[in-house]
Short mmCIF file of C-alpha atoms in Angstrom, two decimals:
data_model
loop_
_atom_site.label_atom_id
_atom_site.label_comp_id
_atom_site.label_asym_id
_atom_site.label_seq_id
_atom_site.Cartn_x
_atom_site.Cartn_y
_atom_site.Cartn_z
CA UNK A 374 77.99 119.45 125.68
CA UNK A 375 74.52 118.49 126.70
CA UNK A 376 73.71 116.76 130.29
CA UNK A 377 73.01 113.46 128.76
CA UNK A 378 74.01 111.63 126.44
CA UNK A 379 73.02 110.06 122.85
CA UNK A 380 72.20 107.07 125.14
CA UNK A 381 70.50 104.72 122.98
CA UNK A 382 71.80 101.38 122.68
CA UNK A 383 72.24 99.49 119.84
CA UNK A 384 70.13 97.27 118.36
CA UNK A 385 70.75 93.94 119.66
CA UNK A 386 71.03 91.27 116.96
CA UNK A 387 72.42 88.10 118.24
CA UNK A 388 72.52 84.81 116.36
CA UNK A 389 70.04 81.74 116.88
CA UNK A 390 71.81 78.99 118.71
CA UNK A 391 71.55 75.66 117.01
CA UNK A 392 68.62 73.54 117.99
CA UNK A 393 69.93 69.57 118.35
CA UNK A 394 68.43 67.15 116.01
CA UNK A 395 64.80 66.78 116.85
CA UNK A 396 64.36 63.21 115.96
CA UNK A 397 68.06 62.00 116.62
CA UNK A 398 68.78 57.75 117.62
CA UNK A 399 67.54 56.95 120.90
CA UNK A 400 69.72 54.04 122.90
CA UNK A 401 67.79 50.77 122.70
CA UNK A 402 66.59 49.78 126.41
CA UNK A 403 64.64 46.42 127.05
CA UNK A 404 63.01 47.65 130.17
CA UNK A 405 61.08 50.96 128.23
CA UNK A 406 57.87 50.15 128.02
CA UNK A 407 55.86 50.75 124.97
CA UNK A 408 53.75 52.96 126.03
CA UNK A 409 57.38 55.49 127.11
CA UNK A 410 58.76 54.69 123.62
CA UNK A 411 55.10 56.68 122.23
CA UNK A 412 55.73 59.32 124.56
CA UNK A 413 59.13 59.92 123.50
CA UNK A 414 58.26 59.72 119.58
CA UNK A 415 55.83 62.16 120.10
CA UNK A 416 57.53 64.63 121.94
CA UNK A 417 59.91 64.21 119.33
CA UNK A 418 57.52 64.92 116.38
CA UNK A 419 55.78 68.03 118.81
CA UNK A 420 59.62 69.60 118.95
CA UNK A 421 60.20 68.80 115.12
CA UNK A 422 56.92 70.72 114.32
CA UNK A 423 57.89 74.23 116.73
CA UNK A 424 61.66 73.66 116.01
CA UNK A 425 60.45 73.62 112.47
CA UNK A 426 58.06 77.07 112.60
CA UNK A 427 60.98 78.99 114.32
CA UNK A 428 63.39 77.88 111.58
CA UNK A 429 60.84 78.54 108.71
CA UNK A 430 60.55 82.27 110.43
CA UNK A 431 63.57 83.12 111.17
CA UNK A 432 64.72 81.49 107.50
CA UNK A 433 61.97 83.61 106.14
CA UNK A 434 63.26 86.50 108.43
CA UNK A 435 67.16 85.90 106.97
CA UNK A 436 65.68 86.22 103.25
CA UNK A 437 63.73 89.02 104.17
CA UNK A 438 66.96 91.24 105.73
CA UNK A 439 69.13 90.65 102.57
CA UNK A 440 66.00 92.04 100.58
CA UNK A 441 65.48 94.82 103.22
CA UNK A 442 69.46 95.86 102.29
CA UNK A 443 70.56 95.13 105.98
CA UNK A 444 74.26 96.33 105.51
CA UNK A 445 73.04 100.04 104.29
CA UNK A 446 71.31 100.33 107.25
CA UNK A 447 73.22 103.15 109.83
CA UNK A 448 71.50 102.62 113.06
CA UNK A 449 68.05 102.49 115.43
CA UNK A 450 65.31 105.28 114.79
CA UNK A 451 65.38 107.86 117.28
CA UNK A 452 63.03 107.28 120.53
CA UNK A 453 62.04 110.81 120.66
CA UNK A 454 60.85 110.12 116.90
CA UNK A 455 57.10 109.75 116.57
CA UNK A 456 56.83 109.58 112.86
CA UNK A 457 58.13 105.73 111.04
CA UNK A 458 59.53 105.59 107.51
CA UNK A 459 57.72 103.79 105.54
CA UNK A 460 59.15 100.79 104.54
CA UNK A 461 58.25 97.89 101.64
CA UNK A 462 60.50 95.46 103.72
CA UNK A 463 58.02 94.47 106.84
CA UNK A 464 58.40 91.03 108.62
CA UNK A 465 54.96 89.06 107.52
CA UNK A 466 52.50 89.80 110.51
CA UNK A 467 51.46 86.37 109.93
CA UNK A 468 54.74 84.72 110.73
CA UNK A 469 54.91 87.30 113.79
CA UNK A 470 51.41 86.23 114.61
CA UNK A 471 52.78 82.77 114.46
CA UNK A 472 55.61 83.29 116.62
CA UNK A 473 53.77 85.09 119.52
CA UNK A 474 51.60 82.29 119.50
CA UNK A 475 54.01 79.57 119.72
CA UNK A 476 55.62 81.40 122.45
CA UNK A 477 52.42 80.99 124.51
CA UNK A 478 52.36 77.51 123.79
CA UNK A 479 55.46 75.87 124.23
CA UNK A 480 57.47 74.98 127.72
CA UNK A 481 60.82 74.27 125.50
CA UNK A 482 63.45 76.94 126.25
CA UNK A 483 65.49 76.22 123.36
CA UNK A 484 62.35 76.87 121.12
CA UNK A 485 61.74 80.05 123.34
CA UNK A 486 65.26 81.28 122.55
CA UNK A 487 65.05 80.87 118.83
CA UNK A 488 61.62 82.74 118.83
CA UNK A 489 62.25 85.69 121.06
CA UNK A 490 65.39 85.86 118.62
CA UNK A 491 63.58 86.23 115.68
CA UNK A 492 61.12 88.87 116.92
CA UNK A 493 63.79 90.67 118.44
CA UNK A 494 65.82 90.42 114.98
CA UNK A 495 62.81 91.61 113.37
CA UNK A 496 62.10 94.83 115.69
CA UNK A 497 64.86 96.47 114.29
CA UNK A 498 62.28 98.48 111.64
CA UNK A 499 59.86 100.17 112.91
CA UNK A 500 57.17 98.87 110.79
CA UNK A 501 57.54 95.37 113.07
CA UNK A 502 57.57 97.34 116.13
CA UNK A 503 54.16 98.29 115.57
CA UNK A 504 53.19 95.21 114.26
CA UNK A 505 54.19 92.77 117.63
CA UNK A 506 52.71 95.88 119.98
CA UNK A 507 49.65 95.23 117.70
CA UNK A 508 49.62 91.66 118.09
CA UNK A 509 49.98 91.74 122.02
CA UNK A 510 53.26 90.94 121.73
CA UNK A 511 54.77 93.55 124.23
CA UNK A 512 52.49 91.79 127.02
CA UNK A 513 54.30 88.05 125.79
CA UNK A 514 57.22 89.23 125.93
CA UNK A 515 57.52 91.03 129.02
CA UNK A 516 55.24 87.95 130.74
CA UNK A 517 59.06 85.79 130.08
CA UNK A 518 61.02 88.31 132.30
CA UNK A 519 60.70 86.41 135.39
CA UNK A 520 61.42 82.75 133.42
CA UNK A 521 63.48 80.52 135.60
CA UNK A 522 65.77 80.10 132.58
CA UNK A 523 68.53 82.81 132.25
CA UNK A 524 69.06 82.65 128.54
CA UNK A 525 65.00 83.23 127.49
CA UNK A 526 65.01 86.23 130.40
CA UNK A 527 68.08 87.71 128.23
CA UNK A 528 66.42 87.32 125.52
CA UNK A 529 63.53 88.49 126.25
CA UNK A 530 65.28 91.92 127.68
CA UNK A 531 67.05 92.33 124.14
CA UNK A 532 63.76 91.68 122.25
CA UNK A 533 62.49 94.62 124.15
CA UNK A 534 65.07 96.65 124.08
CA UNK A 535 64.74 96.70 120.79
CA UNK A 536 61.01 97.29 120.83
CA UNK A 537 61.79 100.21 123.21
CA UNK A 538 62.84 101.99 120.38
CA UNK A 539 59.05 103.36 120.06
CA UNK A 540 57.05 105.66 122.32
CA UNK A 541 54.40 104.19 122.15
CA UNK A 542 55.68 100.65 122.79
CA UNK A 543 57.47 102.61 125.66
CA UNK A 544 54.16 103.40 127.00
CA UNK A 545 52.99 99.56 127.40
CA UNK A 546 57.04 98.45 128.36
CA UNK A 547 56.81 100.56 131.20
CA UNK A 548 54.71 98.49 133.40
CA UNK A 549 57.92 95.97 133.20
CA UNK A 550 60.45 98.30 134.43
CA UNK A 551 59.87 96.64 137.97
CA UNK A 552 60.86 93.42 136.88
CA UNK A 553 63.43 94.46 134.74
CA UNK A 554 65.25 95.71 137.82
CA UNK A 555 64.89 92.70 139.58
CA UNK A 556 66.56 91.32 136.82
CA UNK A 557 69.37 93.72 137.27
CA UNK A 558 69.69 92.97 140.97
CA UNK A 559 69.59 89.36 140.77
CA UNK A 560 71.77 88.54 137.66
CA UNK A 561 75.36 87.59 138.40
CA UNK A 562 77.49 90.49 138.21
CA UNK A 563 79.13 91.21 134.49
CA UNK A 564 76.71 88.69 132.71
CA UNK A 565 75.00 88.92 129.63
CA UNK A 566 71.91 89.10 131.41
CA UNK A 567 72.64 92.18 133.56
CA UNK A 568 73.83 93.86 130.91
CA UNK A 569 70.34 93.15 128.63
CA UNK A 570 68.63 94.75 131.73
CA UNK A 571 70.95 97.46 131.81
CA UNK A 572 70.08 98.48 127.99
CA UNK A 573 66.81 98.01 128.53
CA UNK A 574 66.37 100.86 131.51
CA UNK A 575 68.72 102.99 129.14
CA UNK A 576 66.58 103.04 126.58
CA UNK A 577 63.62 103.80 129.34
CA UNK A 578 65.34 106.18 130.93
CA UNK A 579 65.71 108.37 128.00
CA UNK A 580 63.13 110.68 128.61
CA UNK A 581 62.03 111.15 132.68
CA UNK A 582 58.36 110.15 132.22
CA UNK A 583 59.24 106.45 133.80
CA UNK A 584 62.30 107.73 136.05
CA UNK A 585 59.99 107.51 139.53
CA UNK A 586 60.12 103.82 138.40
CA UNK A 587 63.58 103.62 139.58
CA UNK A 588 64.14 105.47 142.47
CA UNK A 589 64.70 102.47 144.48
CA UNK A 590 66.99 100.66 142.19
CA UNK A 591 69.52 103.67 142.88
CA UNK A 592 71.94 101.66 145.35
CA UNK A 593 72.02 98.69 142.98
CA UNK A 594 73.16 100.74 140.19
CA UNK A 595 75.72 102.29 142.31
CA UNK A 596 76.99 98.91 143.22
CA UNK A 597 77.23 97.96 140.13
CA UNK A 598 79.20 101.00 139.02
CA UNK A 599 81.59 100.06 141.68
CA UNK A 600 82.40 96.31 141.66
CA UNK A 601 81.44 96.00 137.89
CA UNK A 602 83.89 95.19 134.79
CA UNK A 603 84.45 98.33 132.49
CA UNK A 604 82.04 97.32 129.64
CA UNK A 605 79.29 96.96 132.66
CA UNK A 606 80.13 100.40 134.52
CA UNK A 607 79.59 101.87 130.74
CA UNK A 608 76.54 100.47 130.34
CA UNK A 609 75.50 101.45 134.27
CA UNK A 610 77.17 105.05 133.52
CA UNK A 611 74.38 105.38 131.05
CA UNK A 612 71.52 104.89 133.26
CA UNK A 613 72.75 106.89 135.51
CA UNK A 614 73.64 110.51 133.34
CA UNK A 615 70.11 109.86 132.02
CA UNK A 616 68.69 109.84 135.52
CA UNK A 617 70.51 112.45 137.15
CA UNK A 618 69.64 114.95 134.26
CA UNK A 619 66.54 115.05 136.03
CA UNK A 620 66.25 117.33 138.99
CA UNK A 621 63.44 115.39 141.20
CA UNK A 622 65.96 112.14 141.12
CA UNK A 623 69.07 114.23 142.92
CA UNK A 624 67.95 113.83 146.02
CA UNK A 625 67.95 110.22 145.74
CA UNK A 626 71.19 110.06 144.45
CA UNK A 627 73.06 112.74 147.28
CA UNK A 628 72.03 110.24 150.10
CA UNK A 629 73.37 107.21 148.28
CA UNK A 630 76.44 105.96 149.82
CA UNK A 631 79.05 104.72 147.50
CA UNK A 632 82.74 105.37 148.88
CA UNK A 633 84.47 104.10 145.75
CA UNK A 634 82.74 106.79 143.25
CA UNK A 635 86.07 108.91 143.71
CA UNK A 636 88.18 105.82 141.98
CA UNK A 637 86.13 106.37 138.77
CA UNK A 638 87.57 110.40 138.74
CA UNK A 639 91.34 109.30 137.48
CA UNK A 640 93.50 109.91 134.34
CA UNK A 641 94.14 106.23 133.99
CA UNK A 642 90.22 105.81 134.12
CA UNK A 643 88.99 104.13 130.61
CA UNK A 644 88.35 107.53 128.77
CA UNK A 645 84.65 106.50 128.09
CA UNK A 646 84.14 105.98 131.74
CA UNK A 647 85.44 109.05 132.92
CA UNK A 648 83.46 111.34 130.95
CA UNK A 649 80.27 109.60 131.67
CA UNK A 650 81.33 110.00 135.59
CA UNK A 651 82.47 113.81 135.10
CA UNK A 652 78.84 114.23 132.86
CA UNK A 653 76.39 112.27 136.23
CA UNK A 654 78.71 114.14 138.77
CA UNK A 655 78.18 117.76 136.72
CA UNK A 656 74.39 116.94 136.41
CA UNK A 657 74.15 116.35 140.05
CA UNK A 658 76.28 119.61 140.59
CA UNK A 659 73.95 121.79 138.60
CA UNK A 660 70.50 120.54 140.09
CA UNK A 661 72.09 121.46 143.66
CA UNK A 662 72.61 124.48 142.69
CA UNK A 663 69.52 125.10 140.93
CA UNK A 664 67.88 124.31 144.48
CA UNK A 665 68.90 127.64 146.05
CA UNK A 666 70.89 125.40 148.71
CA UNK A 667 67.47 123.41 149.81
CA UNK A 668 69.76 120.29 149.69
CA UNK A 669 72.61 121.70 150.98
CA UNK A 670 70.34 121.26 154.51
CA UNK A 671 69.77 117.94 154.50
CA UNK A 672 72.16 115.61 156.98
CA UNK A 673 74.50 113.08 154.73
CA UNK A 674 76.76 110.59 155.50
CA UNK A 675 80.19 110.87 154.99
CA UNK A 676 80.15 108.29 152.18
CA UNK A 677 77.33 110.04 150.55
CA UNK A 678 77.48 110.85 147.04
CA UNK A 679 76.54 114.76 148.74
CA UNK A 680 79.74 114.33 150.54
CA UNK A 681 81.87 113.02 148.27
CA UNK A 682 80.80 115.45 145.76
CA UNK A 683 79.21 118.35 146.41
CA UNK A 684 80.45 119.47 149.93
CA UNK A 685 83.67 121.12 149.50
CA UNK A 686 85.30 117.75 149.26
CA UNK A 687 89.13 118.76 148.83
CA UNK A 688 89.71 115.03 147.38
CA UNK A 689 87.15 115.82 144.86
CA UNK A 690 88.78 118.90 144.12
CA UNK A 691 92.24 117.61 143.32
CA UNK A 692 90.84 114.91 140.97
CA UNK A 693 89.58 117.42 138.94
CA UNK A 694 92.40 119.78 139.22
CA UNK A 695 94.74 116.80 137.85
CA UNK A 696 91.73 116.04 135.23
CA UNK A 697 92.03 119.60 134.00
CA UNK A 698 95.15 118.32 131.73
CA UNK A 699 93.41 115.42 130.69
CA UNK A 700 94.48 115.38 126.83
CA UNK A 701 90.59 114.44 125.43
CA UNK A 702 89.41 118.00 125.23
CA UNK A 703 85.25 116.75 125.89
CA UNK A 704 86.67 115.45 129.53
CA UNK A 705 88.08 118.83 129.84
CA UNK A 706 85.06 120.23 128.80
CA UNK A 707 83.08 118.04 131.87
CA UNK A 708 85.63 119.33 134.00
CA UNK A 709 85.22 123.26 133.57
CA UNK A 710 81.76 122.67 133.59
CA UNK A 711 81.58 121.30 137.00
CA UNK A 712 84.25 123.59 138.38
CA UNK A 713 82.36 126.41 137.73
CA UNK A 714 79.17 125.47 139.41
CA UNK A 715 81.25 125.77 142.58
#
């Protein structure tokens, strides 16, 4: 089995939330003044007119999908692909044009939502991927990372996940990955928002060219391996086997302290878990070894992820000894592999 693996996440393709009535009845006070009772019509009438462009795209978008044959299609193009199909189905680049635009303009998270929705809806061909980078999109986009509002930071992070699906979009993404930890590190543990993040550095992970990026988000991932809910600790195992493939990261990782990383070793572990653990802890394994015992020198804590793992650790040993009859033969596989880089 290779080091890493097929670590892509999916395409993200959540639904718009329902904008309230724009122009709905107002309670009749005596003391408004006339001059309030403008202001409010018009802000009314200004949220009726970018309410109204999002709908019109996204409706636009909707009709465009069924004609694109959305339920043939079987999944993302491949990062590591240069080349993009050609495809009769594209997203207007005026109505993209349109919604970069009103995302400039407008203060109104709700309209921000909807919009970042629709472009990240519509980066799921390739075509469009090139079209928002184009546009100056990417720089948009990634400007709404560090939004006050939770739900238009998550959606921003999905809308480029999805554009992360492109090298060269990668290329222009990458000056974001800062943030995007940030975002990582501050979001409440489990949420929807720390998980966008953490698809969004597995996608730009992938390859090492942007790993030195985040070297110092290492402890935060770890923490979040350890005090995070299953479908998080997935998503965190993913960053992590795609980091630790590479061999200048392992240092970074051996002087980590994380004393719960032998919990995650266990039969009763979820299965998809485990083998994600058993894959990081075998990568780590193999670019020790590949040192000629350089690391080996280095002083560790006993906590370390050295310690825990690659320093004769007898605890360590009996987890995979007891893993060794683990009935899913790929964890087996994980197992064998580590055991004989002993």
């Amino acid at each position: 089995m290779p080091s890493s693996f097929n670590s892509l996440s999916s395409l993200h393709l959540p639904q718009a939330p329902r904008l309230p009535p724009s122009g709905g009845a107002v309670p009749d006070v005596a003391a408004a003044s006339a001059a309030g009772a403008m202001g409010e019509r018009r802000g009314a009438v200004a949220r009726a007119a970018a309410a109204g462009l999002v709908l019109g795209a996204a409706a636009c978008y909707c009709l465009w999908r069924r004609a694109a044959g959305w339920g043939r299609r079987r999944g993302p193009p491949s990062v590591t692909d240069k080349s993009h199909p050609e495809s009769h189905h594209t997203m207007d680049a005026d109505a993209l044009q349109k919604l970069i635009h009103l995302l400039q303009a407008t203060d109104d998270p709700l309209i921000q939502e909807q919009a970042l929705i629709t472009l990240s809806n519509s980066a799921a061909f390739s075509v469009n991927q090139d079209i928002i980078r184009n546009l100056d999109g990417l720089s948009v986009i990634g400007g709404m990372l560090s939004d006050c509002v939770p739900k238009v930071t998550e959606k921003a992070l999905n809308a480029l996940n999805n554009l992360s699906m492109n090298i060269k979009n990668q290329e222009e993404i990458q000056v974001y990955i800062e943030q995007v930890c940030k975002n990582v590190e501050s979001a409440p543990l489990n949420s929807d928002l720390q998980l966008a993040g953490l698809r969004l550095l597995t996608n730009m992970s992938v390859t090492s060219a942007y790993h030195h990026k985040m070297i110092n988000q290492i402890p935060c991932l770890l923490r979040v391996l350890s005090e995070g809910s299953e479908r998080t600790q997935i998503q965190v195992l993913k960053v992590l086997v795609n980091l630790s493939a590479n061999p200048a990261m392992t240092r970074h990782f051996l002087r980590a302290q994380v004393p719960s990383l032998l919990l995650l070793f266990d039969n009763r572990i979820n299965r998809d878990i485990l083998l994600r653990a058993l894959v990081f802890a075998a990568n780590l394994k193999k670019n020790v070894n590949n040192e000629g015992g350089t690391m080996i020198q280095d002083q560790y804590s006993e906590d370390s992820v050295f310690s825990i793992l690659c320093r004769d650790s007898i605890p360590f040993a009996q987890k995979l000894a007891s893993l060794l009859h683990h009935p899913d033969q790929e964890v087996k596989e994980q197992v064998v592999r580590i055991l004989t880089q002993q």
